[in-house]
mmCIF file of C-alpha atoms in Angstrom:
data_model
loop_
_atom_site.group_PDB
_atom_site.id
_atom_site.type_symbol
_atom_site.label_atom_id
_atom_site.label_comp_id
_atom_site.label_asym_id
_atom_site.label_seq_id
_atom_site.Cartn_x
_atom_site.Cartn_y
_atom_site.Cartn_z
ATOM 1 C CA UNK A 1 0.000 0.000 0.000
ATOM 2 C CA UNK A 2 1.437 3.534 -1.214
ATOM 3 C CA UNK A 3 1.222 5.912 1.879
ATOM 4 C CA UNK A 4 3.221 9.462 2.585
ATOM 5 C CA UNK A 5 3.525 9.615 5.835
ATOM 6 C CA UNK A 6 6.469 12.586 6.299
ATOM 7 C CA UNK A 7 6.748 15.369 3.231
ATOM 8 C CA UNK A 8 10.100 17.200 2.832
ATOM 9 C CA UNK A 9 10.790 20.014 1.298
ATOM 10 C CA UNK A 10 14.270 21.213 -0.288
ATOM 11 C CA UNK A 11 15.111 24.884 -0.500
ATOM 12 C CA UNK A 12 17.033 24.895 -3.832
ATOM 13 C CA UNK A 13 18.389 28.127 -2.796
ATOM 14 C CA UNK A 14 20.323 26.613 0.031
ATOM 15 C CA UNK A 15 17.972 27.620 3.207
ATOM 16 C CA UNK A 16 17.734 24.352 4.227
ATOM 17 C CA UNK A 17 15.644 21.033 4.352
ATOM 18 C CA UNK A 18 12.534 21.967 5.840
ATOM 19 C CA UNK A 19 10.352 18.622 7.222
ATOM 20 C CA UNK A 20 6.389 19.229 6.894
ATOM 21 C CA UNK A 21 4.005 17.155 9.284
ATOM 22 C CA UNK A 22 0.832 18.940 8.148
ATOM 23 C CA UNK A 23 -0.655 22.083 7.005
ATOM 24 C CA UNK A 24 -2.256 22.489 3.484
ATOM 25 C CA UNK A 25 -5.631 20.695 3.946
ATOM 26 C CA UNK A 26 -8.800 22.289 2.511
ATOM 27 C CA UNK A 27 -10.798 22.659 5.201
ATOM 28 C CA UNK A 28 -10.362 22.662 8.965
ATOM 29 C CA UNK A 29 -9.487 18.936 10.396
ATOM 30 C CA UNK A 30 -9.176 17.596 6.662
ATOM 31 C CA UNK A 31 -6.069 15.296 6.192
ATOM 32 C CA UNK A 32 -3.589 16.224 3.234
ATOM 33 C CA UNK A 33 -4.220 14.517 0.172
ATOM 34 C CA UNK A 34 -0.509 13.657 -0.093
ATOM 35 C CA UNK A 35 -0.919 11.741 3.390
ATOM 36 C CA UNK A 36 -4.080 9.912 2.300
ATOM 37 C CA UNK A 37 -3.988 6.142 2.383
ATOM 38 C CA UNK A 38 -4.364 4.105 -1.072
ATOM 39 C CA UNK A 39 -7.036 2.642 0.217
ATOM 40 C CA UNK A 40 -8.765 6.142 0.497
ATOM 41 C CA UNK A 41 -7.770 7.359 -2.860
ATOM 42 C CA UNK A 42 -9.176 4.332 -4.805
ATOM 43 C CA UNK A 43 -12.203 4.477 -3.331
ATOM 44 C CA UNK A 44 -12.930 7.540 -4.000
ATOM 45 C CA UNK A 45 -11.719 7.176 -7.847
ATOM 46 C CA UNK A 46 -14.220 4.140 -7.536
ATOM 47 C CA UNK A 47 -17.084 5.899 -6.452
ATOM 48 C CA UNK A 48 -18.239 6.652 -10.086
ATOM 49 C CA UNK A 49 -16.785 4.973 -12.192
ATOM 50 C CA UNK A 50 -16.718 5.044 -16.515
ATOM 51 C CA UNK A 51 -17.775 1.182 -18.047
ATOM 52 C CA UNK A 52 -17.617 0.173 -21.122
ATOM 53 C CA UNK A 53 -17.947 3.187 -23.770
ATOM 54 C CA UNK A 54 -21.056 2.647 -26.625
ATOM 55 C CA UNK A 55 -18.552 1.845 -30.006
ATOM 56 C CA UNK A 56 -17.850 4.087 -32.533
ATOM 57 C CA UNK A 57 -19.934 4.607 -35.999
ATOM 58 C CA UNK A 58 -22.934 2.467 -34.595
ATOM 59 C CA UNK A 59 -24.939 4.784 -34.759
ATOM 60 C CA UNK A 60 -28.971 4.231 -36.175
ATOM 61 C CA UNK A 61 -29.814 3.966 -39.610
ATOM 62 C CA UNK A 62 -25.799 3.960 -40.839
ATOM 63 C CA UNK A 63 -25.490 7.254 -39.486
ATOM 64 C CA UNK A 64 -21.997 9.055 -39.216
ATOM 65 C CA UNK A 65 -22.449 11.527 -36.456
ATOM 66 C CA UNK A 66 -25.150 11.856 -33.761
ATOM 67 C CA UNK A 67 -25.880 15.192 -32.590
ATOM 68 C CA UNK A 68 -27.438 15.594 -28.517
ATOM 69 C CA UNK A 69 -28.475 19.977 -28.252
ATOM 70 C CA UNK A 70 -29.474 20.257 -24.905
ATOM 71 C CA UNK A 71 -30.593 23.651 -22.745
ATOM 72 C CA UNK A 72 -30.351 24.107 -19.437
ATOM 73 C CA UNK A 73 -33.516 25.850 -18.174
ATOM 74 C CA UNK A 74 -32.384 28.007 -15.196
ATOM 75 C CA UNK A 75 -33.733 31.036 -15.661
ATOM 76 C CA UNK A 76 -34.483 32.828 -12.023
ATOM 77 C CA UNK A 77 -32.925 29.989 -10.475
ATOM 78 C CA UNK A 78 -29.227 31.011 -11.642
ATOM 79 C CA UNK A 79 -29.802 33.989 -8.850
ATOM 80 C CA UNK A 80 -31.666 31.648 -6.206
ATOM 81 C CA UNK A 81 -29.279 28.810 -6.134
ATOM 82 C CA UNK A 82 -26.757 31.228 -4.810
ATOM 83 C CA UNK A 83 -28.944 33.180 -2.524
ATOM 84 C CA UNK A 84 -28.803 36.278 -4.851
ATOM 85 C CA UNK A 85 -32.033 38.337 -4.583
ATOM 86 C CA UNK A 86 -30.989 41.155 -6.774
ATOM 87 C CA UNK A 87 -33.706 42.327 -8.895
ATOM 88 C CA UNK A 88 -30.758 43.494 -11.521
ATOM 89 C CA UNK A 89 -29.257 39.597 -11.722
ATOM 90 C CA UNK A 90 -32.925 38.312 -11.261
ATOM 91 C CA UNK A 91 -33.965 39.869 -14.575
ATOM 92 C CA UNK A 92 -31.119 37.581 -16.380
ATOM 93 C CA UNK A 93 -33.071 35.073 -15.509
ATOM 94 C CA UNK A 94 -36.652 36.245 -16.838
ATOM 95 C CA UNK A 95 -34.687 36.980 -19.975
ATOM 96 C CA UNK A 96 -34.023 33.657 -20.419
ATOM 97 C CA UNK A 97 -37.726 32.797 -20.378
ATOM 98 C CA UNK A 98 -39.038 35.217 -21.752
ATOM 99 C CA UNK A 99 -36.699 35.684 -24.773
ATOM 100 C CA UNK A 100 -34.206 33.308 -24.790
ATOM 101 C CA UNK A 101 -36.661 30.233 -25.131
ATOM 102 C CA UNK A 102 -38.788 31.939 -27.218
ATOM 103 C CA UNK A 103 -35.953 32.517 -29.871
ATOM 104 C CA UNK A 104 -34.519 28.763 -29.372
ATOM 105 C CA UNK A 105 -37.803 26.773 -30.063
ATOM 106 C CA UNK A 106 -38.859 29.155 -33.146
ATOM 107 C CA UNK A 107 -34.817 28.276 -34.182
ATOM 108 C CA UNK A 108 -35.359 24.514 -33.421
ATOM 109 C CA UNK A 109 -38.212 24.472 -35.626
ATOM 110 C CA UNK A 110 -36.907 26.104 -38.465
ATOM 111 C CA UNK A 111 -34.271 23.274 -38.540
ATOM 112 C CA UNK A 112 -36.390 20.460 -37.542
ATOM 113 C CA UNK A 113 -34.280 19.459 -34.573
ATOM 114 C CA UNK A 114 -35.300 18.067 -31.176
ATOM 115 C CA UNK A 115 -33.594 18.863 -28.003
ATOM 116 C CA UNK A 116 -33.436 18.183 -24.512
ATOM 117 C CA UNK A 117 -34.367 20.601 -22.303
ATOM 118 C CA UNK A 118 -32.882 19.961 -18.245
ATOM 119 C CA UNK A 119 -35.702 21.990 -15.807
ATOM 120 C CA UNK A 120 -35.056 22.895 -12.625
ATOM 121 C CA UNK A 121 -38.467 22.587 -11.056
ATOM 122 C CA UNK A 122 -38.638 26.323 -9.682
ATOM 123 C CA UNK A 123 -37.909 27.186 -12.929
ATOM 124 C CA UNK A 124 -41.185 24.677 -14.223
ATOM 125 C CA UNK A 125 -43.360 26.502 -11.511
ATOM 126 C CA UNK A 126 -42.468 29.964 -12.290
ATOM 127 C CA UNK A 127 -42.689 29.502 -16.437
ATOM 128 C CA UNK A 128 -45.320 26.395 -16.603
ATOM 129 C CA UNK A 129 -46.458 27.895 -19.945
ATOM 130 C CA UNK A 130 -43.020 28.084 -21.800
ATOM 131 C CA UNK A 131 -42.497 24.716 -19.963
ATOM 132 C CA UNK A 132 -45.643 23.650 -22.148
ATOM 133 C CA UNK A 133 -44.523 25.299 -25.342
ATOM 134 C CA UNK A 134 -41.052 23.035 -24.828
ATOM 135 C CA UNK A 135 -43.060 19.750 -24.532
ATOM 136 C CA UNK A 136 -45.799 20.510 -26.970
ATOM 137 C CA UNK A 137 -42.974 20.986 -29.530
ATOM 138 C CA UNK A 138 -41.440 17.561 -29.087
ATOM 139 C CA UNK A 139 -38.313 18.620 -26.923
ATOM 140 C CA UNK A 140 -37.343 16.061 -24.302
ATOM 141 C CA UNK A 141 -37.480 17.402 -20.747
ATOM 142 C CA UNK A 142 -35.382 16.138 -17.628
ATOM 143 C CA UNK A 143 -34.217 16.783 -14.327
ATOM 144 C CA UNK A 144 -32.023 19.302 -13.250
ATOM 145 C CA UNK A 145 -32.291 19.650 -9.334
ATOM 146 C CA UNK A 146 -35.665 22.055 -7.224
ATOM 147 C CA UNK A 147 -33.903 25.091 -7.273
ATOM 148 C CA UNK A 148 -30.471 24.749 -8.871
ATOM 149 C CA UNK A 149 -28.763 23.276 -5.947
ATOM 150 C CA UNK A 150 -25.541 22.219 -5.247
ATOM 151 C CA UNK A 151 -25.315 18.494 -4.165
ATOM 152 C CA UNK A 152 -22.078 18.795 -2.752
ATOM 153 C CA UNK A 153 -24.452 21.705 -0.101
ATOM 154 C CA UNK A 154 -26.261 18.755 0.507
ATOM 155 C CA UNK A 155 -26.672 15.688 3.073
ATOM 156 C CA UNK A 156 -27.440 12.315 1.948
ATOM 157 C CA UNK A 157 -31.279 12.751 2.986
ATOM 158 C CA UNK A 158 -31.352 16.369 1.850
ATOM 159 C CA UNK A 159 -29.800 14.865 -1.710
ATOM 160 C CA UNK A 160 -32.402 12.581 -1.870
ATOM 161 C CA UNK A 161 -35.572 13.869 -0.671
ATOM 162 C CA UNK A 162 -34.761 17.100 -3.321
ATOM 163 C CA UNK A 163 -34.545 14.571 -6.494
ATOM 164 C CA UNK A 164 -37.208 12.690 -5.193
ATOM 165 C CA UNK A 165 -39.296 15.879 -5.234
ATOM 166 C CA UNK A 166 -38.387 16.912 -8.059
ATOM 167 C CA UNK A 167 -38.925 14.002 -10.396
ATOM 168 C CA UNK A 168 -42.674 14.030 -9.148
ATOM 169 C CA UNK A 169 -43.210 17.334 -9.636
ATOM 170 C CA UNK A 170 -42.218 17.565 -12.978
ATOM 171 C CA UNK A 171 -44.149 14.897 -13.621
ATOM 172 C CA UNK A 172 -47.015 16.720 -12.126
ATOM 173 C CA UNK A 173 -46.492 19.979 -14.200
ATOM 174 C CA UNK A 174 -45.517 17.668 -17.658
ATOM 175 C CA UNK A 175 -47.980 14.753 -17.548
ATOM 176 C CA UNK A 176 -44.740 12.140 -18.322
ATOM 177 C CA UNK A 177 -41.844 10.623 -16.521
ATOM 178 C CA UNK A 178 -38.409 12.041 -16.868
ATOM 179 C CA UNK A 179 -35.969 9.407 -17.485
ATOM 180 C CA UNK A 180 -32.441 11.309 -16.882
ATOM 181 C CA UNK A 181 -31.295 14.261 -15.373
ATOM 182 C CA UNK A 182 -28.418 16.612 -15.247
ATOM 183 C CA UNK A 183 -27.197 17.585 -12.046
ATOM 184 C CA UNK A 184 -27.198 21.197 -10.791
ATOM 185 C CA UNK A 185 -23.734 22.568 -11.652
ATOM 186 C CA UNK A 186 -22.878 19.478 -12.781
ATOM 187 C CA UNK A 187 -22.204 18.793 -9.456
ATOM 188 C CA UNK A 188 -21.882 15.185 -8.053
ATOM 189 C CA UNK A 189 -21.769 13.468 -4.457
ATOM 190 C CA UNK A 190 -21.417 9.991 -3.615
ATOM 191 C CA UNK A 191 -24.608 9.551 -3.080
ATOM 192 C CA UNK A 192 -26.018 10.667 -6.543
ATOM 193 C CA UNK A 193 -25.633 7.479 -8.801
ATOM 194 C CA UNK A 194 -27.747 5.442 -6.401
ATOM 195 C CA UNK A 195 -29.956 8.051 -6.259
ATOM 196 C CA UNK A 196 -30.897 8.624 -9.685
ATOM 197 C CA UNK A 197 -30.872 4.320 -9.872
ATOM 198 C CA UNK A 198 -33.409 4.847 -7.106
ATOM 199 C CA UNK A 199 -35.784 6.922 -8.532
ATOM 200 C CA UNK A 200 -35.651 4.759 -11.835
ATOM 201 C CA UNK A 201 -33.641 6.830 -14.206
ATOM 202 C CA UNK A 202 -31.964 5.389 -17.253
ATOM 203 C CA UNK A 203 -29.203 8.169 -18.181
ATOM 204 C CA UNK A 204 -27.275 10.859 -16.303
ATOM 205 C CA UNK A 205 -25.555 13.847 -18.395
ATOM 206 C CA UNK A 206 -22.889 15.739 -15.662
ATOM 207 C CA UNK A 207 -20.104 13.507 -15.989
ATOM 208 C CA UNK A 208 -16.733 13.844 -18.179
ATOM 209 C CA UNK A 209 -14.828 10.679 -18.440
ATOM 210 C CA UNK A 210 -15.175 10.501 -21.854
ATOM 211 C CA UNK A 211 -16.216 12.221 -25.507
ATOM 212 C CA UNK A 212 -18.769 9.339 -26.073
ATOM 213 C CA UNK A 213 -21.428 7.473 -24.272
ATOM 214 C CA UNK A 214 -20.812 5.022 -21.699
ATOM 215 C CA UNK A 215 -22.309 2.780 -18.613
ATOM 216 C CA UNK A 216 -21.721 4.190 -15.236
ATOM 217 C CA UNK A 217 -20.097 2.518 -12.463
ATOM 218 C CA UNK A 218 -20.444 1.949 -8.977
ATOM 219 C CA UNK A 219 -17.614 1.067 -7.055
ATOM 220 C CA UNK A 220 -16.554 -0.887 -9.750
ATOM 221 C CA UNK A 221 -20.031 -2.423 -10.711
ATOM 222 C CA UNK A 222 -22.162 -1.785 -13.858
ATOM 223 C CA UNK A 223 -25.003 0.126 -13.142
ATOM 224 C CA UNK A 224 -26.994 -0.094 -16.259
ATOM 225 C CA UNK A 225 -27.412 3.512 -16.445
ATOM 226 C CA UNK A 226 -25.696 5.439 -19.112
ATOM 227 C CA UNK A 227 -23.742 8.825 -18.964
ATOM 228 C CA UNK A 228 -23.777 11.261 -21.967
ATOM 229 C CA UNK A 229 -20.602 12.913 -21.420
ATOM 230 C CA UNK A 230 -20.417 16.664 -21.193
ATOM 231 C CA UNK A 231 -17.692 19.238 -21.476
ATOM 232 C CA UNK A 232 -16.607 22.567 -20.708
ATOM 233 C CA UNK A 233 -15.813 22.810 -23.962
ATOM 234 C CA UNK A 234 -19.086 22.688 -25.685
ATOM 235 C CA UNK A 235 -20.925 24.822 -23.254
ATOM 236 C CA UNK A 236 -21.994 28.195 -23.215
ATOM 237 C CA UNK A 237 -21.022 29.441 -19.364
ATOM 238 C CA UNK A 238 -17.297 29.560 -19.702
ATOM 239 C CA UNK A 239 -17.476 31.697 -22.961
ATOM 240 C CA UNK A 240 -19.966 34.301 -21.947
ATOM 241 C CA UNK A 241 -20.232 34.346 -17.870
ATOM 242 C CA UNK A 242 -23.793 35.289 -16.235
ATOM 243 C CA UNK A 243 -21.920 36.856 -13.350
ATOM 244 C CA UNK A 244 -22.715 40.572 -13.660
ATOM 245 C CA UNK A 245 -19.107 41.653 -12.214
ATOM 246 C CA UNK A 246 -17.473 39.379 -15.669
ATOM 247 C CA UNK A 247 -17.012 40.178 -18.971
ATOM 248 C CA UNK A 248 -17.713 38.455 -22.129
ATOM 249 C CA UNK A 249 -14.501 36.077 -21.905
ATOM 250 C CA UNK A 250 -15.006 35.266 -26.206
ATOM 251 C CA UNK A 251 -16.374 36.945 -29.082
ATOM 252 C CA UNK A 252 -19.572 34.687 -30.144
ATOM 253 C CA UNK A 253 -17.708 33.827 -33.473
ATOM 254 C CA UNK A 254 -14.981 32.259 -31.709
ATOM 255 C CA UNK A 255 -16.746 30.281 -29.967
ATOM 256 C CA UNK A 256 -18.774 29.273 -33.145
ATOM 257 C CA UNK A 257 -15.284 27.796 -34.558
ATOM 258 C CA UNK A 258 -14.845 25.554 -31.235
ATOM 259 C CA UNK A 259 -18.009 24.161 -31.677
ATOM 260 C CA UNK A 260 -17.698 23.766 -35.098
ATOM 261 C CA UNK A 261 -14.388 21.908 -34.775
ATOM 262 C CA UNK A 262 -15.903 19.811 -32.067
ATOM 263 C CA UNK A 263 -18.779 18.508 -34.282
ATOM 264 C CA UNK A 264 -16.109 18.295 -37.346
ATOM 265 C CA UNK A 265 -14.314 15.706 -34.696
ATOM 266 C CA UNK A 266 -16.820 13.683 -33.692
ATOM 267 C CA UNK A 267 -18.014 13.146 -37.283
ATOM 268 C CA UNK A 268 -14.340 11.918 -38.086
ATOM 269 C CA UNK A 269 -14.529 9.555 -35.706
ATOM 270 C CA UNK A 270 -17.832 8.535 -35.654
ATOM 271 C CA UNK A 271 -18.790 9.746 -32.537
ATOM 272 C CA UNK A 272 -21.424 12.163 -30.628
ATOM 273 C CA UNK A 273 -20.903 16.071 -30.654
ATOM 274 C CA UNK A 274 -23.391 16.809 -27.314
ATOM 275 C CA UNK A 275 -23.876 20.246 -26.607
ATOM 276 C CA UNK A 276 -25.006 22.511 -23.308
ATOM 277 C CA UNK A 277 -26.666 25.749 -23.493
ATOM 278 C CA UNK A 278 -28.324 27.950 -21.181
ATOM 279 C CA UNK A 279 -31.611 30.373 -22.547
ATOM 280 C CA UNK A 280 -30.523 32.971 -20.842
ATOM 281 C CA UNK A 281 -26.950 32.952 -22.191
ATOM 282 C CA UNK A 282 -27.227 31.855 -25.622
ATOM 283 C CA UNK A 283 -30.356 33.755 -26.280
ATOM 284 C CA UNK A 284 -29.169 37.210 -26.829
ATOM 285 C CA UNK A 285 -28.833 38.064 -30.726
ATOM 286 C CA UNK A 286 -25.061 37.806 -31.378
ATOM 287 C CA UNK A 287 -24.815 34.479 -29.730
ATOM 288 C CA UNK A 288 -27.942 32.719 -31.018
ATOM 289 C CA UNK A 289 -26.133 33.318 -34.711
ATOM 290 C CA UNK A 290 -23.901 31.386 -33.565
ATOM 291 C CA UNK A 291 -26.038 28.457 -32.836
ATOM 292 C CA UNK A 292 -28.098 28.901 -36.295
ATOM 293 C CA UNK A 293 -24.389 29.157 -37.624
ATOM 294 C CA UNK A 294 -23.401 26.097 -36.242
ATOM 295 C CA UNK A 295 -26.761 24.477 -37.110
ATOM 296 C CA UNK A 296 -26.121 25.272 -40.758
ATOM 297 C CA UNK A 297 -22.767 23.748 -40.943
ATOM 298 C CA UNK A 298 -24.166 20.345 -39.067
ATOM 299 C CA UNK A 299 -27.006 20.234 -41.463
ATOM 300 C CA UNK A 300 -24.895 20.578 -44.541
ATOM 301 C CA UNK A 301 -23.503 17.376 -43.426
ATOM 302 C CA UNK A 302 -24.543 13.992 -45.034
ATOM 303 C CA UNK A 303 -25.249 10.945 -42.533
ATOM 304 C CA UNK A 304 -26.326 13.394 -39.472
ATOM 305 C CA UNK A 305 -28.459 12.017 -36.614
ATOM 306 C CA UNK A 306 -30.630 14.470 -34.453
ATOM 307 C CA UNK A 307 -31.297 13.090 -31.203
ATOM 308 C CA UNK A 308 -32.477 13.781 -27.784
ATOM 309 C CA UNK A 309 -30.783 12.439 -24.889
ATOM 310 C CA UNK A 310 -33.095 9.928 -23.990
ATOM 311 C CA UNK A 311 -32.661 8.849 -27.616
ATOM 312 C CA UNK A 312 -28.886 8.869 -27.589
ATOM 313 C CA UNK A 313 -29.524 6.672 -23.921
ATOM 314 C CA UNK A 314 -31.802 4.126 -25.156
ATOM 315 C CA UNK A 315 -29.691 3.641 -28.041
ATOM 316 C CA UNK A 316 -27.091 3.108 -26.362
ATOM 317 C CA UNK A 317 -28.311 0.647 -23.639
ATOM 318 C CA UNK A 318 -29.578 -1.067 -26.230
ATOM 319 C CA UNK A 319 -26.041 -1.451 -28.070
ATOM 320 C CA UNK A 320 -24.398 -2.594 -24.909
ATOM 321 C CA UNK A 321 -26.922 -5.180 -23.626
ATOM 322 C CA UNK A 322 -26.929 -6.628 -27.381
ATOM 323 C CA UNK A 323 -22.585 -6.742 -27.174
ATOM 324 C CA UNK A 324 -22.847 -8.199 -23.227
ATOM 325 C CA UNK A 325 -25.167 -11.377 -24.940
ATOM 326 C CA UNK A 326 -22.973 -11.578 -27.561
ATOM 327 C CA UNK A 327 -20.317 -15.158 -27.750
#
C-alpha cells in the first residue's frame, strides 16, 4: 500500500531542508491529500466509475455523427441557487424565459431538430407555460435539481428527498416521466448514482470521463445507467459568464469555430458532438447566430443524426446489452 507519511521540502536556494508534518488541507481537520492512504484514494476514484464506452460509428440507420443539443432551463434559479435576490441579476433570468426560449424553439423548428431541455423545477413553476410550449414541440425534458442546488451543499437525505421531489413534480407539471437528469452545476456526491438508480432513471448527463457514451459505475459495478458525457468545452457558461461583475470572456464567433471543430471531430470519428446551453446565455442576438451558424454547418452534413438524450440513452443501452449477450 502507497502511503506518505512525512513530506520534505528542499530549498534549492540553500535555506535548508525543511520537514512538513501537516498544514495544506482544505478545510479545517481535513487530512492532506498527499498523506491519504491508497485505500482512500481508490475508493474515492471508484465511487463513479466510466464502463464500457457505446462503439464508434454504430450509430442508427448507418449514421456518421449523432448530434445531442441540450438547454439548461435556469432562468431565475441562476440567482436563487446562490442566494442572490438582486432584482438586476434576477432579470437575467426572466430573460431567459421570456426571450431566450422563445428565440430557441422558433430556431429549433426552423431546422427540424429536437432537443433536450434539463428543468429545474422552480424554474417549471415559475414559467409552466413556456415549460408547455417546450413539450408541446417535441423537446425532451429532464431533471435538473428544485432550485439549482448544489449536491455537494447537501446531506445524503437532503440529496435525496430534493430529487425525489423533483422528479414528481415535474411529472405533475408535464404529464410524463423524466428518465435522466443533469445535475445542478454538474455537481456530483457519492450519493447521486444510487440516487438517480433509485428513482428509476436510465441516463445521467454531468459527468466527463469521456467524448462518447458510456455505462456508469459503482464502485466498480455496472449500473446499467448510461452517462452522456459533457464538457466545458461545448458549453456556453465559460465563454460568456452570467456573473454581472465578468465580462464576455469570447467573441460569439470564436466560440462558433470551437463548436464547429468539435462537431467536425466527432463526425471523423464517428462519434457524438453533445452540446449545453443555457436560454438565458445563448439567447441574446449575437450568440444565437452562432447556434443557427453552427446548425447550418451540421445540417450541410450527409449521414447526421438528431437526437435527444433519452434517444442517444436508449440507443445506447440497447447497443451494450446486445454486445454483453454476444459469444
Amino acid at each position: 500500500m502507497y502511503r506518505l507519511s512525512k513530506i520534505r521540502t528542499t530549498e534549492e536556494s540553500g535555506m535548508g531542508m525543511v520537514e512538513q508534518e501537516g498544514g495544506g488541507d482544505s478545510a479545517p481537520g481535513a487530512e492532506a491529500p498527499w498523506r491519504w492512504g491508497e485505500d482512500r484514494w481508490r475508493a474515492l476514484a471508484a465511487q463513479v466509475g466510466a464502463g464500457r464506452g457505446l462503439p464508434l460509428r454504430t450509430w442508427p440507420d448507418g449514421a456518421s455523427v449523432a448530434v445531442a443539443i441540450s438547454f439548461d432551463v435556469d432562468d431565475e434559479t441562476a440567482a436563487f441557487c446562490q442566494n442572490v435576490t438582486s432584482p438586476g441579476y434576477i432579470t437575467q433570468g426572466h430573460y431567459g424565459a421570456r426571450v431566450g426560449i422563445p428565440r430557441i424553439l422558433d430556431l429549433l423548428a426552423v431546422f427540424g431538430v429536437r432537443a433536450t431541455f434539463f428543468v429545474p423545477v422552480v424554474s417549471a413553476l415559475l414559467h409552466e407555460r413556456g415549460i408547455g410550449r417546450i413539450q408541446s414541440a417535441g423537446h425532451e425534458l429532464g431533471l435538473h435539481g428544485w432550485i439549482h442546488e448544489r449536491c455537494g451543499d447537501l446531506n445524503q437525505g437532503e440529496e435525496y428527498e430534493l430529487a425525489e421531489s423533483s422528479l414528481h413534480a415535474l411529472r405533475r407539471i408535464t404529464g410524463s416521466t423524466p428518465t435522466g437528469m443533469r445535475t445542478p452545476w454538474w455537481d456530483y456526491t457519492e450519493h447521486t448514482l444510487p440516487i438517480a438508480r433509485g428513482l428509476g432513471l436510465s441516463y445521467d448527463s454531468s459527468l466527463m470521463a469521456d467524448d462518447e457514451p458510456y455505462e456508469l459505475l459503482h464502485q466498480h459495478e455496472p449500473t446499467g445507467l448510461v452517462e452522456i458525457p459533457v464538457s466545458w468545452i461545448r458549453d456556453d457558461a465559460p465563454y460568456f459568464p452570467d456573473d454581472p461583475a465578468a465580462r464576455q470572456a469570447m467573441a460569439p464567433r470564436q466560440v462558433l469555430q470551437i463548436w464547429k471543430d468539435e462537431f467536425d471531430g466527432a463526425r471523423d470519428v464517428g462519434g457524438l458532438f453533445q452540446l449545453t446551453l443555457h436560454p438565458h446565455v445563448i439567447g441574446h442576438r449575437s450568440r444565437l447566430l452562432v447556434l443557427r451558424e453552427l446548425l447550418v454547418h451540421i445540417t450541410a452534413r450527409a449521414g447526421v443524426w438528431f437526437a435527444t438524450h433519452e434517444e442517444i440513452a436508449r440507443h445506447t443501452h440497447h447497443t451494450l446489452v446486445q454486445q454483453r449477450g454476444a459469444p
